[in-house]
PDB file of C-alpha atoms in Angstrom:
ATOM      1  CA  UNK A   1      23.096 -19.495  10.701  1.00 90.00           C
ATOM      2  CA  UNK A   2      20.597 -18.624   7.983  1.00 95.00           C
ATOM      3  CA  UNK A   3      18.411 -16.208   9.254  1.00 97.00           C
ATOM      4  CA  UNK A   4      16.499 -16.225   5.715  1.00 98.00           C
ATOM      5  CA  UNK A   5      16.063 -19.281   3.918  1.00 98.00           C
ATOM      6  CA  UNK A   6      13.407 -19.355   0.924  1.00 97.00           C
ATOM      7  CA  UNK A   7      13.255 -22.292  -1.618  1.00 97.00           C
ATOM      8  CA  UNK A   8      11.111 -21.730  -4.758  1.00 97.00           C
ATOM      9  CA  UNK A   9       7.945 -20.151  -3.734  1.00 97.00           C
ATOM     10  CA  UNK A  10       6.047 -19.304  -6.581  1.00 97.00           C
ATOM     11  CA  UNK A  11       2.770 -17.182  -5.937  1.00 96.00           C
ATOM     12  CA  UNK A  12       0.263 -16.777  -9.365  1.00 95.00           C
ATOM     13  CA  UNK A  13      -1.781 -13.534 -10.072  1.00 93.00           C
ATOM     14  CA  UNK A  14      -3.782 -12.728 -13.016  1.00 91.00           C
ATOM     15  CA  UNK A  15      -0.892 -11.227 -15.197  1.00 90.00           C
ATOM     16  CA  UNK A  16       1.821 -11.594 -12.869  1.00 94.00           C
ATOM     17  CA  UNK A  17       3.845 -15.064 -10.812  1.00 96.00           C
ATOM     18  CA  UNK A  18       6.585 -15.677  -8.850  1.00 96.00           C
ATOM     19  CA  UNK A  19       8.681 -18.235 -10.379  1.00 96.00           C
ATOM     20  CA  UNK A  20      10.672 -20.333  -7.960  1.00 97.00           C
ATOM     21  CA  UNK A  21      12.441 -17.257  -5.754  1.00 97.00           C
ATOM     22  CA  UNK A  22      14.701 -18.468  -3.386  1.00 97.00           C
ATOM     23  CA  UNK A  23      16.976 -16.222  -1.469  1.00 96.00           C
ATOM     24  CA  UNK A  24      19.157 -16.760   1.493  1.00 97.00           C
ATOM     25  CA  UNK A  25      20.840 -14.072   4.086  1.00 97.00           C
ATOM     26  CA  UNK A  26      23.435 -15.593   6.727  1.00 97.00           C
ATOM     27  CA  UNK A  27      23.999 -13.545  10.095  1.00 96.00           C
ATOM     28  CA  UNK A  28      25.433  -9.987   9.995  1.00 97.00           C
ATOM     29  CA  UNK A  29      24.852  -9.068   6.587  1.00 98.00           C
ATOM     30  CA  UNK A  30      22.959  -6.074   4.175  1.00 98.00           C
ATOM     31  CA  UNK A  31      21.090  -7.430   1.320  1.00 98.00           C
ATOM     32  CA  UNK A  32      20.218  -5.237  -0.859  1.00 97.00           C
ATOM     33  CA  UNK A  33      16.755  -6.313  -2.881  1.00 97.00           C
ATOM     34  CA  UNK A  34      16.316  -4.390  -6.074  1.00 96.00           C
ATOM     35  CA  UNK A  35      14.319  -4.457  -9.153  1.00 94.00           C
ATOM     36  CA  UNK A  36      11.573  -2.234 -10.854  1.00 91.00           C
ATOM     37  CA  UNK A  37       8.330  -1.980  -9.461  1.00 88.00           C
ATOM     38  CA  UNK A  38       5.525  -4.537 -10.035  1.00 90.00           C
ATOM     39  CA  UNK A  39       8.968  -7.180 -10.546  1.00 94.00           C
ATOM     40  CA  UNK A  40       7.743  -9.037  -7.183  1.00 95.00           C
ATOM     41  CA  UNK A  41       9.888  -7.624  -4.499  1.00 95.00           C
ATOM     42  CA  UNK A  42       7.220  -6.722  -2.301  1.00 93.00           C
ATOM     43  CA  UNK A  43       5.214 -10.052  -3.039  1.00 95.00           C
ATOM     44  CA  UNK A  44       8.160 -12.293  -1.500  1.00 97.00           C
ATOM     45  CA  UNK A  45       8.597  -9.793   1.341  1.00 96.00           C
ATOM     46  CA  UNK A  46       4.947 -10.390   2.095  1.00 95.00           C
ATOM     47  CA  UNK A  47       5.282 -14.249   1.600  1.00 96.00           C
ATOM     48  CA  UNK A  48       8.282 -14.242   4.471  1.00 95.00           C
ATOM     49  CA  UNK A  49       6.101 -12.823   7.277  1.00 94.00           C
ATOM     50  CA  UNK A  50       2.728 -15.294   5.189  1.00 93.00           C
ATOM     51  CA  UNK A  51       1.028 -11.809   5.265  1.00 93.00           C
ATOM     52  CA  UNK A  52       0.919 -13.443   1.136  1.00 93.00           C
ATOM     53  CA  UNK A  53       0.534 -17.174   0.826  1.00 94.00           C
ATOM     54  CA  UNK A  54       2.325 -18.515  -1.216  1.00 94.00           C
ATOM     55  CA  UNK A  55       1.052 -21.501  -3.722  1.00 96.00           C
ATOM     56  CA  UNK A  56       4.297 -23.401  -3.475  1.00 97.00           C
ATOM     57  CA  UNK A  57       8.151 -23.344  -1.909  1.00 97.00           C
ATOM     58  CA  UNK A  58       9.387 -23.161   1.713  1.00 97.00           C
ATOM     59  CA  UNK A  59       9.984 -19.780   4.242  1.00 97.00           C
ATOM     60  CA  UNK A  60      12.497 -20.553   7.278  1.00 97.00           C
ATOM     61  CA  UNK A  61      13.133 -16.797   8.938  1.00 97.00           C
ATOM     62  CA  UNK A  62      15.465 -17.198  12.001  1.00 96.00           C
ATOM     63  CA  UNK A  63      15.641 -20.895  12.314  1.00 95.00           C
ATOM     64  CA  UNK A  64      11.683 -21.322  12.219  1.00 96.00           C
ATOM     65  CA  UNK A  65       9.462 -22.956   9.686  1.00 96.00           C
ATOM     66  CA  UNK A  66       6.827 -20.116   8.441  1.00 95.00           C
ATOM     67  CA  UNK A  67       4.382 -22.984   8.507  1.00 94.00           C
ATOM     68  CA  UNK A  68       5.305 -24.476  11.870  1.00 95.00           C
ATOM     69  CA  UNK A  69       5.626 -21.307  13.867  1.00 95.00           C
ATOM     70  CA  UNK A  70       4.769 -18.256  12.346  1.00 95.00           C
ATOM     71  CA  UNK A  71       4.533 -16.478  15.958  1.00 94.00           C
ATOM     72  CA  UNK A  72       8.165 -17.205  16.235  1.00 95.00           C
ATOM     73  CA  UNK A  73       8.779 -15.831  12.593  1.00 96.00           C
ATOM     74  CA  UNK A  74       6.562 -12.650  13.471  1.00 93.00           C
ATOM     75  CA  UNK A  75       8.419 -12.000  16.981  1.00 94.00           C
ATOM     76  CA  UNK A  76      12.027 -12.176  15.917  1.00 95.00           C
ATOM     77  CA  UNK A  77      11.193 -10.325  12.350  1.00 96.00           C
ATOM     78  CA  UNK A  78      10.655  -6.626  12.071  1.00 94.00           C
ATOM     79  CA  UNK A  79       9.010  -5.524   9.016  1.00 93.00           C
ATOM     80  CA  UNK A  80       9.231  -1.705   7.911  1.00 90.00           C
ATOM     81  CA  UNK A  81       6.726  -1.051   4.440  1.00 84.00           C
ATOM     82  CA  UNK A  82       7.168   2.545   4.413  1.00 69.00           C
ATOM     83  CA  UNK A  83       4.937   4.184   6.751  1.00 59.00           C
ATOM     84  CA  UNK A  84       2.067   3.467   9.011  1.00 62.00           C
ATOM     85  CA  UNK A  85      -1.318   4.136   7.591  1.00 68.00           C
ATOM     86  CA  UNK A  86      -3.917   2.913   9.822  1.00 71.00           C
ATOM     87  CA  UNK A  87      -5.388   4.674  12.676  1.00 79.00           C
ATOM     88  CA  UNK A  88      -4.680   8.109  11.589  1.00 82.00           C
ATOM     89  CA  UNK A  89      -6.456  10.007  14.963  1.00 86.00           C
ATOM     90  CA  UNK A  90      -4.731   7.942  17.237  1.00 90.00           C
ATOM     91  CA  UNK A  91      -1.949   9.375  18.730  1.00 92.00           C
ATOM     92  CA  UNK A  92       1.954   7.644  18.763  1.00 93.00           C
ATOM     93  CA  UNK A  93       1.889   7.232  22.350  1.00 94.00           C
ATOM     94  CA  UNK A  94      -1.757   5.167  22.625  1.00 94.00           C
ATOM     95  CA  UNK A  95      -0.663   3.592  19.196  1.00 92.00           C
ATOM     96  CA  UNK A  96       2.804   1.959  20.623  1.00 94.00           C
ATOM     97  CA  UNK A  97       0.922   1.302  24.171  1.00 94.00           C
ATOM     98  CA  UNK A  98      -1.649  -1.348  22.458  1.00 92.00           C
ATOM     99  CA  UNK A  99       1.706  -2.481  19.426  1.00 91.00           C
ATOM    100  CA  UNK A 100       4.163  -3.386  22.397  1.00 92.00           C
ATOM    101  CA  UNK A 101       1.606  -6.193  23.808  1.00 93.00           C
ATOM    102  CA  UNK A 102       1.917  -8.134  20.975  1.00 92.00           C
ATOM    103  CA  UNK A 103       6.120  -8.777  21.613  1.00 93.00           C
ATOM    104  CA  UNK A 104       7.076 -10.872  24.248  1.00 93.00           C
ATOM    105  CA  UNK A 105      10.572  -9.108  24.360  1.00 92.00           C
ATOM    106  CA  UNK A 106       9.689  -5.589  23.921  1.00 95.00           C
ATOM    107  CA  UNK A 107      12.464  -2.882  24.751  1.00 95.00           C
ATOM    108  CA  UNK A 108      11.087   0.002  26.271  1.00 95.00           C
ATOM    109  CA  UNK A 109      14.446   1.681  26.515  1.00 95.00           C
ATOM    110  CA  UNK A 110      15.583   1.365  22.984  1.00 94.00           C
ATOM    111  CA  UNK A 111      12.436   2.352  22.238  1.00 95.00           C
ATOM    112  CA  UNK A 112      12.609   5.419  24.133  1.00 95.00           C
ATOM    113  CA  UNK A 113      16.476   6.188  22.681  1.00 93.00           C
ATOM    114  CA  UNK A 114      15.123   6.038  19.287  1.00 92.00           C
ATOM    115  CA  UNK A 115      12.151   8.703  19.476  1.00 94.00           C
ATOM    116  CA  UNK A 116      14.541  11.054  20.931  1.00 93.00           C
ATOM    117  CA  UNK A 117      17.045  10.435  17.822  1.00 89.00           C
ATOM    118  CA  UNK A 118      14.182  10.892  15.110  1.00 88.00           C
ATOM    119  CA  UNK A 119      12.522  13.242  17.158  1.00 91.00           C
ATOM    120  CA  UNK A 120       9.599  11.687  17.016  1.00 92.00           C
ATOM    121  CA  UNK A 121       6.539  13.473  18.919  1.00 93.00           C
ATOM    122  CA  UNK A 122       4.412  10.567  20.836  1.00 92.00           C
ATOM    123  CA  UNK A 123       1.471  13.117  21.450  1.00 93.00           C
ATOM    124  CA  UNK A 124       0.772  13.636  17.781  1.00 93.00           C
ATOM    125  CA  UNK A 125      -1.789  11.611  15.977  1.00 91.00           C
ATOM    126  CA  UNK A 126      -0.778   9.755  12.887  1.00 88.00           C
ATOM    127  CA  UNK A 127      -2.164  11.770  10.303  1.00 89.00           C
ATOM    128  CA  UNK A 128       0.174  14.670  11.776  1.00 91.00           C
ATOM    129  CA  UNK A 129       3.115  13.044  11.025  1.00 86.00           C
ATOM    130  CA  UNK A 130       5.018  13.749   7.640  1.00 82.00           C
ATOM    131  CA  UNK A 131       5.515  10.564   5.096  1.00 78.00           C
ATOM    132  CA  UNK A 132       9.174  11.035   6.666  1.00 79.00           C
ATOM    133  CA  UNK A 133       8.010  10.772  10.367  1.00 84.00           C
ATOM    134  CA  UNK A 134       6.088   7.780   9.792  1.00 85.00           C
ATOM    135  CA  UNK A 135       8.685   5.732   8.457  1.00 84.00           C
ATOM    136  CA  UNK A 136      10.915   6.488  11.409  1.00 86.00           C
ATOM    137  CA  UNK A 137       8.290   5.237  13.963  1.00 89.00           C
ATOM    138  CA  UNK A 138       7.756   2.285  12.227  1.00 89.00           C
ATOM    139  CA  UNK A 139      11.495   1.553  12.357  1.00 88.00           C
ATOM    140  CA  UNK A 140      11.423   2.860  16.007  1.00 92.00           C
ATOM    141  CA  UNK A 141       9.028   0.024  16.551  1.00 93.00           C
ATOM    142  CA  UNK A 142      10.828  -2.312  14.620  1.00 92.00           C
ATOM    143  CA  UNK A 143      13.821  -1.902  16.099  1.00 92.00           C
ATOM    144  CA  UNK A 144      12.755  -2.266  19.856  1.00 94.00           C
ATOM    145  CA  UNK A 145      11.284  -5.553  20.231  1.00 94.00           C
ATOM    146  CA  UNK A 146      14.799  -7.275  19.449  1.00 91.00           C
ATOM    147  CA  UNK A 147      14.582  -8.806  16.322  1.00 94.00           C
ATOM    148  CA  UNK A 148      17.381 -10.537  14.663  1.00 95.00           C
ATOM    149  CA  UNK A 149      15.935  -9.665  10.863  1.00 97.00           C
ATOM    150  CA  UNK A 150      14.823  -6.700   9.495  1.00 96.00           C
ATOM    151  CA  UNK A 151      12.256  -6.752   6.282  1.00 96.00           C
ATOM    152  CA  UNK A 152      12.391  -3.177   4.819  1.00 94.00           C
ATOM    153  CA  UNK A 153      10.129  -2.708   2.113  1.00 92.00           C
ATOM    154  CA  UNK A 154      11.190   0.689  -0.100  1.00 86.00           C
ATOM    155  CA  UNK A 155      11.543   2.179   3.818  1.00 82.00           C
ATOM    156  CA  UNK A 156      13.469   5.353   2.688  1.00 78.00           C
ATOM    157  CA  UNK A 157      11.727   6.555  -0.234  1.00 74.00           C
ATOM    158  CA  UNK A 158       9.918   9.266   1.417  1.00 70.00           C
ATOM    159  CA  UNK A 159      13.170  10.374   3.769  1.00 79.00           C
ATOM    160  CA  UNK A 160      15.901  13.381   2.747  1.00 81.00           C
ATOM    161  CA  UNK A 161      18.605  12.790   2.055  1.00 86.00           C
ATOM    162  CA  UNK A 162      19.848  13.621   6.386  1.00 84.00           C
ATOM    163  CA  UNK A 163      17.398  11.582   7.428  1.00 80.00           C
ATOM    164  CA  UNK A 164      18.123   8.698   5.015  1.00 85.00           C
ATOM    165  CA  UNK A 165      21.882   8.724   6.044  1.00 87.00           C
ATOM    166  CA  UNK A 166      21.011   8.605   9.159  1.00 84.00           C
ATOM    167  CA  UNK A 167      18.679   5.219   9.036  1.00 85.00           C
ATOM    168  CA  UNK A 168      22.151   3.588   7.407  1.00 90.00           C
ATOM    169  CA  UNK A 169      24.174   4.126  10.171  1.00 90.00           C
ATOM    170  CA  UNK A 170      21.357   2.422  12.256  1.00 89.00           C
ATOM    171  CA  UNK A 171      21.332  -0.439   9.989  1.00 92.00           C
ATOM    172  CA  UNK A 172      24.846  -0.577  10.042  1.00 94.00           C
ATOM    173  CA  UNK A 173      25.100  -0.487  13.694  1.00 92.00           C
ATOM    174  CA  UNK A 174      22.068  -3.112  13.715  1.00 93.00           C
ATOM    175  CA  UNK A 175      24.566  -5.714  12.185  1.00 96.00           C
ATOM    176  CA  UNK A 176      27.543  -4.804  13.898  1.00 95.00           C
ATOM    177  CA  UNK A 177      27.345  -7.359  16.303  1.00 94.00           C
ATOM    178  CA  UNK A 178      27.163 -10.399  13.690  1.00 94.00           C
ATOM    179  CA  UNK A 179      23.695 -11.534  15.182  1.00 95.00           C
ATOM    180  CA  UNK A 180      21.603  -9.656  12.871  1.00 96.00           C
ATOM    181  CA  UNK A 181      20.680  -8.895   9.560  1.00 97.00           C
ATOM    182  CA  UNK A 182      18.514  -7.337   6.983  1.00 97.00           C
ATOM    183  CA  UNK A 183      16.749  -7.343   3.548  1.00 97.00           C
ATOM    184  CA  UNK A 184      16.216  -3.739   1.737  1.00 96.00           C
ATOM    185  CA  UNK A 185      14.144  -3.216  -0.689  1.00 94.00           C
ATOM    186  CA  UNK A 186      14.685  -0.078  -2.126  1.00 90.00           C
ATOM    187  CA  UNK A 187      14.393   1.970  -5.328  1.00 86.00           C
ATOM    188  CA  UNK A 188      17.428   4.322  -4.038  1.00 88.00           C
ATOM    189  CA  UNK A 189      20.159   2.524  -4.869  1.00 92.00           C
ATOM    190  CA  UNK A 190      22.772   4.999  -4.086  1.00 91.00           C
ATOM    191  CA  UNK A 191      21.712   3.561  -0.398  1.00 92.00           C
ATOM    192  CA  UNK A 192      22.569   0.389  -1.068  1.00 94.00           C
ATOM    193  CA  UNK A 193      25.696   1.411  -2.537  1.00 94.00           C
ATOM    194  CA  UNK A 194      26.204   2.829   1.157  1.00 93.00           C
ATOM    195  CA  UNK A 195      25.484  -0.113   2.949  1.00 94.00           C
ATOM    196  CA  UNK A 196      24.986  -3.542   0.998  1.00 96.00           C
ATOM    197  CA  UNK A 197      26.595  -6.284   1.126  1.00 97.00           C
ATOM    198  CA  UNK A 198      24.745  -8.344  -1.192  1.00 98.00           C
ATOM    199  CA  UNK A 199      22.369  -7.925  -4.043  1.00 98.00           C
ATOM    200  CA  UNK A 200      19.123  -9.947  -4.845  1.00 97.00           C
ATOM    201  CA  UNK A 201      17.461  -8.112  -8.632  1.00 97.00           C
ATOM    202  CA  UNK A 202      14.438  -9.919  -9.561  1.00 97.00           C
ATOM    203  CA  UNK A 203      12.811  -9.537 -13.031  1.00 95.00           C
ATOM    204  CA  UNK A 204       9.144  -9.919 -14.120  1.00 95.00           C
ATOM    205  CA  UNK A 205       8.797 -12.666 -10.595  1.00 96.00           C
ATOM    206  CA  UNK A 206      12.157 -14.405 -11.436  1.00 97.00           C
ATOM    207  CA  UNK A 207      15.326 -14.187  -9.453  1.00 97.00           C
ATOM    208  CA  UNK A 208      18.355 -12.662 -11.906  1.00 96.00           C
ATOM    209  CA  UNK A 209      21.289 -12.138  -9.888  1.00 95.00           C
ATOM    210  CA  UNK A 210      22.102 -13.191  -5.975  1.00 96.00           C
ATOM    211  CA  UNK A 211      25.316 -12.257  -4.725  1.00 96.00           C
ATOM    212  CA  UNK A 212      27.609  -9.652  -3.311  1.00 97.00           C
ATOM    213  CA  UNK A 213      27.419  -6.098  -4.183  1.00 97.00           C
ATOM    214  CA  UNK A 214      31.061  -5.784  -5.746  1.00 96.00           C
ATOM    215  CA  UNK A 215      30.895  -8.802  -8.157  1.00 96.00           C
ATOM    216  CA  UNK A 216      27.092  -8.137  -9.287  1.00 97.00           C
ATOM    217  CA  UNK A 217      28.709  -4.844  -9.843  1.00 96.00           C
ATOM    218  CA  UNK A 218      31.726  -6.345 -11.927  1.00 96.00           C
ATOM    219  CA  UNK A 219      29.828  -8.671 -13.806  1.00 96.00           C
ATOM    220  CA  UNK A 220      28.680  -5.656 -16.322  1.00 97.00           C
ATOM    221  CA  UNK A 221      30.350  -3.485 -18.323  1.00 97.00           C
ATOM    222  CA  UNK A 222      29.361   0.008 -19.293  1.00 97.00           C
ATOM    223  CA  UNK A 223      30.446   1.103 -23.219  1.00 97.00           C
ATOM    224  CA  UNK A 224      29.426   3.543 -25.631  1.00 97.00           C
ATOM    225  CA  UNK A 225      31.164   4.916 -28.642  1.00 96.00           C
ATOM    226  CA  UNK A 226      30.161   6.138 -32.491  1.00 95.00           C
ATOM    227  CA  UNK A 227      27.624   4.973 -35.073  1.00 93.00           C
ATOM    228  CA  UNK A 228      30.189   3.341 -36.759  1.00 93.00           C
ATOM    229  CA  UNK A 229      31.601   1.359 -33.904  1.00 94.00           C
ATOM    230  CA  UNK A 230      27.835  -0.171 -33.691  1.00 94.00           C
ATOM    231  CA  UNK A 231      29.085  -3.728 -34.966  1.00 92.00           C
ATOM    232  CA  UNK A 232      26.269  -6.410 -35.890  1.00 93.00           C
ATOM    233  CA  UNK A 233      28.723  -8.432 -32.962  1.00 91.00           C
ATOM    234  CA  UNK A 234      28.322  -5.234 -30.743  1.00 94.00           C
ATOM    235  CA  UNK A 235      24.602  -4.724 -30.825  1.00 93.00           C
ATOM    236  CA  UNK A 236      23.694  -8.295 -30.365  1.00 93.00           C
ATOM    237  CA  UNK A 237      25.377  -8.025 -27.063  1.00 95.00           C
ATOM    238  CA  UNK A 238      24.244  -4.853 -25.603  1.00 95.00           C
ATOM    239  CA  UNK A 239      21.930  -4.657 -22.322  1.00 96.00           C
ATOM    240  CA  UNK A 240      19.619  -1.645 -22.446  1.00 95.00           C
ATOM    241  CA  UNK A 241      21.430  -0.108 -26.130  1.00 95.00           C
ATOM    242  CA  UNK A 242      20.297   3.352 -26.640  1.00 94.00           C
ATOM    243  CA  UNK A 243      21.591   5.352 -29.763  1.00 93.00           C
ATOM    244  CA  UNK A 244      21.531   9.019 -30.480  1.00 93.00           C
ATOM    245  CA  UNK A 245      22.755  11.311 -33.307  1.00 92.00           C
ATOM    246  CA  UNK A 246      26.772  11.170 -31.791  1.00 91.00           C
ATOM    247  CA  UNK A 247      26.410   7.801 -31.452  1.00 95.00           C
ATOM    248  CA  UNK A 248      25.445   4.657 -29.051  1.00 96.00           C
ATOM    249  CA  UNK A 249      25.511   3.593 -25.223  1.00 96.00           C
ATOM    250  CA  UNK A 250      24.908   0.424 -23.568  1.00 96.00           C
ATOM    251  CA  UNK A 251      25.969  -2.698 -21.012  1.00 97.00           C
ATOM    252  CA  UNK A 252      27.862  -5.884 -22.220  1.00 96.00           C
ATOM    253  CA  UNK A 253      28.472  -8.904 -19.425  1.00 96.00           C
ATOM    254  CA  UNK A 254      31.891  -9.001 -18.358  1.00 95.00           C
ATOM    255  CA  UNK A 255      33.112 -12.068 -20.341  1.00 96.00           C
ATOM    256  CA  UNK A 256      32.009  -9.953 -23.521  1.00 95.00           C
ATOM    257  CA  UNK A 257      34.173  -7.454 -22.868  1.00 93.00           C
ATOM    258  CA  UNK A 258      36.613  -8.006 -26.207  1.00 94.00           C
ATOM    259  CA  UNK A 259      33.752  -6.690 -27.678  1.00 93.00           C
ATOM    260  CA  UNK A 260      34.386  -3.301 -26.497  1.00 92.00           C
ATOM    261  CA  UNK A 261      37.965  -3.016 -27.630  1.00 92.00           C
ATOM    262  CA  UNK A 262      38.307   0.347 -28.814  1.00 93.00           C
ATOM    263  CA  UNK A 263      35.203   1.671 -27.394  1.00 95.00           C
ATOM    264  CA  UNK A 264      34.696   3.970 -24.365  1.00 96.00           C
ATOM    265  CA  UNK A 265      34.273   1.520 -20.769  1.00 96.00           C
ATOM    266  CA  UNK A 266      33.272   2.472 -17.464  1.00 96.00           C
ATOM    267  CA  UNK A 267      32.161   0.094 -14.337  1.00 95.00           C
ATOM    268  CA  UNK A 268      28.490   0.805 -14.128  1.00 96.00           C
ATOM    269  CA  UNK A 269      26.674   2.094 -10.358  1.00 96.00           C
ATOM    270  CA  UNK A 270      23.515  -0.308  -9.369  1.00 96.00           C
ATOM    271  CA  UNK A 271      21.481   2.568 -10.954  1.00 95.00           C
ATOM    272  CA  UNK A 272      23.291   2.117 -14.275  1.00 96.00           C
ATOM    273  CA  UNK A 273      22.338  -1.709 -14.327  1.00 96.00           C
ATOM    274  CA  UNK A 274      19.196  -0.930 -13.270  1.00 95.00           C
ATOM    275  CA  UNK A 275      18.346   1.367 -15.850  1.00 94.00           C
ATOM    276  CA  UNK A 276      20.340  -1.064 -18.858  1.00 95.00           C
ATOM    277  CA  UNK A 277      18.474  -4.069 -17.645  1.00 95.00           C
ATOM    278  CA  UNK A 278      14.628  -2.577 -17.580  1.00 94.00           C
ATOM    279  CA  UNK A 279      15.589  -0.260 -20.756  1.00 90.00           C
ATOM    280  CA  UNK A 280      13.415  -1.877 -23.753  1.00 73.00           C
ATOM    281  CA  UNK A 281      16.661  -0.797 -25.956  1.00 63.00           C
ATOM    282  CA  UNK A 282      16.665   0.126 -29.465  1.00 62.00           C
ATOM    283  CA  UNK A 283      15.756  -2.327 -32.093  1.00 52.00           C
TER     284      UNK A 283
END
């Protein structure tokens, strides 16, 4: 089962649109979602949960037309956009005593298992809790009102590197069972290296690339090598080409790889084909 299933919804700003993203996750899978900022990852989170309405295109999260029965959407979704910042004075425990009302199927045990593993302290107020801290509640109360999708919106980015490992082996356990899955946006994509199955990148509001991790991987190529291996044929090809005074470095697409005979290769990281793809390049 498709537990996201988005056809073309376009959403128009003045100076920026979705064009026609459409993205699909089946049960018990990672997808990484990836792409610099202002590129319209958050925009199509928003438009899943209609917290952004979209102008055009169809949502179904878990089964459920957005437009038929966004309660149903809302309670099987849990969405995680970095931190909570409302009601800074109030403290964790009053906070989550008015939240839990709102899910029918709230899990006061899990609940309870996951303070104690990020330490979380329900007698401080909001504003007492460290960018860290408030990411891990929010995921607490994500994760105990059994949802079968998780929206994670750039949820790490204020974690350490402990803490961040930690939240993947609770996604990965999250999915174990085959019943659930999730979409992460993140910047840190040495965590989705970790735990992705799939990648989504979207450019400037347009989808680029949807598909698993390893081929989206394999479909680049990393090469560099001297000034005078800078071919006319070479440099028409490159992704991202940057050139300094020992020479040049850039990405080709795997079926131009006979252009890099005789040049240095390496298989690029999701950071490398970040940083080719959003790199202006030399002219």
């Amino acid at each position: 089962m498709k537990l996201i299933d988005v056809q073309n919804i376009c959403k128009k700003y003045s100076g920026f649109e979705l064009k026609n993203v459409s993205l699909s996750l089946e049960e018990g899978y990672i997808m990484g979602f990836i792409g610099r900022n202002g590129a319209g990852k958050t925009t199509t989170i928003k438009s899943m949960l209609n917290l952004v309405h979209p102008d055009s295109g169809t949502v179904r999260i878990n089964g459920y037309d957005l437009t038929e029965n966004e309660l149903a959407v809302r309670q099987s979704t849990g969405y995680v956009s970095g931190g909570v910042d409302f009601y800074p004075h109030t403290n964790i425990k009053k906070l989550t005593s008015v939240t839990r009302r709102f899910y029918t199927e709230w899990d006061e045990q899990r609940y309870r298992e996951l303070l104690d593993r990020f330490e979380i302290d329900e007698n401080k107020k909001v504003k007492e809790l460290s960018a860290g801290m408030k990411v891990k509640y929010s995921l607490a109360v994500a994760l105990s009102h059994n949802a079968r999708l998780l929206l994670l919106d750039e949820p790490t980015s204020g974690l350490d590197p402990a803490a961040r490992d930690d939240l993947l082996c609770i996604f990965q356990e999250y999915i174990e069972d085959g019943a659930h899955s999730i979409l992460f946006s993140t910047h840190i994509t040495s965590d989705l290296e970790k735990c992705a199955d799939f990648i989504t990148y979207i450019k400037d509001g347009t989808i680029l690339a949807e598909t698993d991790r390893d081929s989206f991987k394999q479909s680049y190529v990393l090469v560099s090598g001297t000034k005078e291996q800078l071919t006319e044929g070479v440099r028409q090809h490159l992704i991202g080409m940057h050139t300094h005074p020992l020479g040049f470095e850039g990405m080709l697409h795997v079926e131009d790889r006979s252009l890099a005979d005789g040049l240095e290769t390496a298989e690029p990281s999701l950071d490398d084909i970040m940083v080719h793809i959003e790199r202006r390049g030399d002219k």
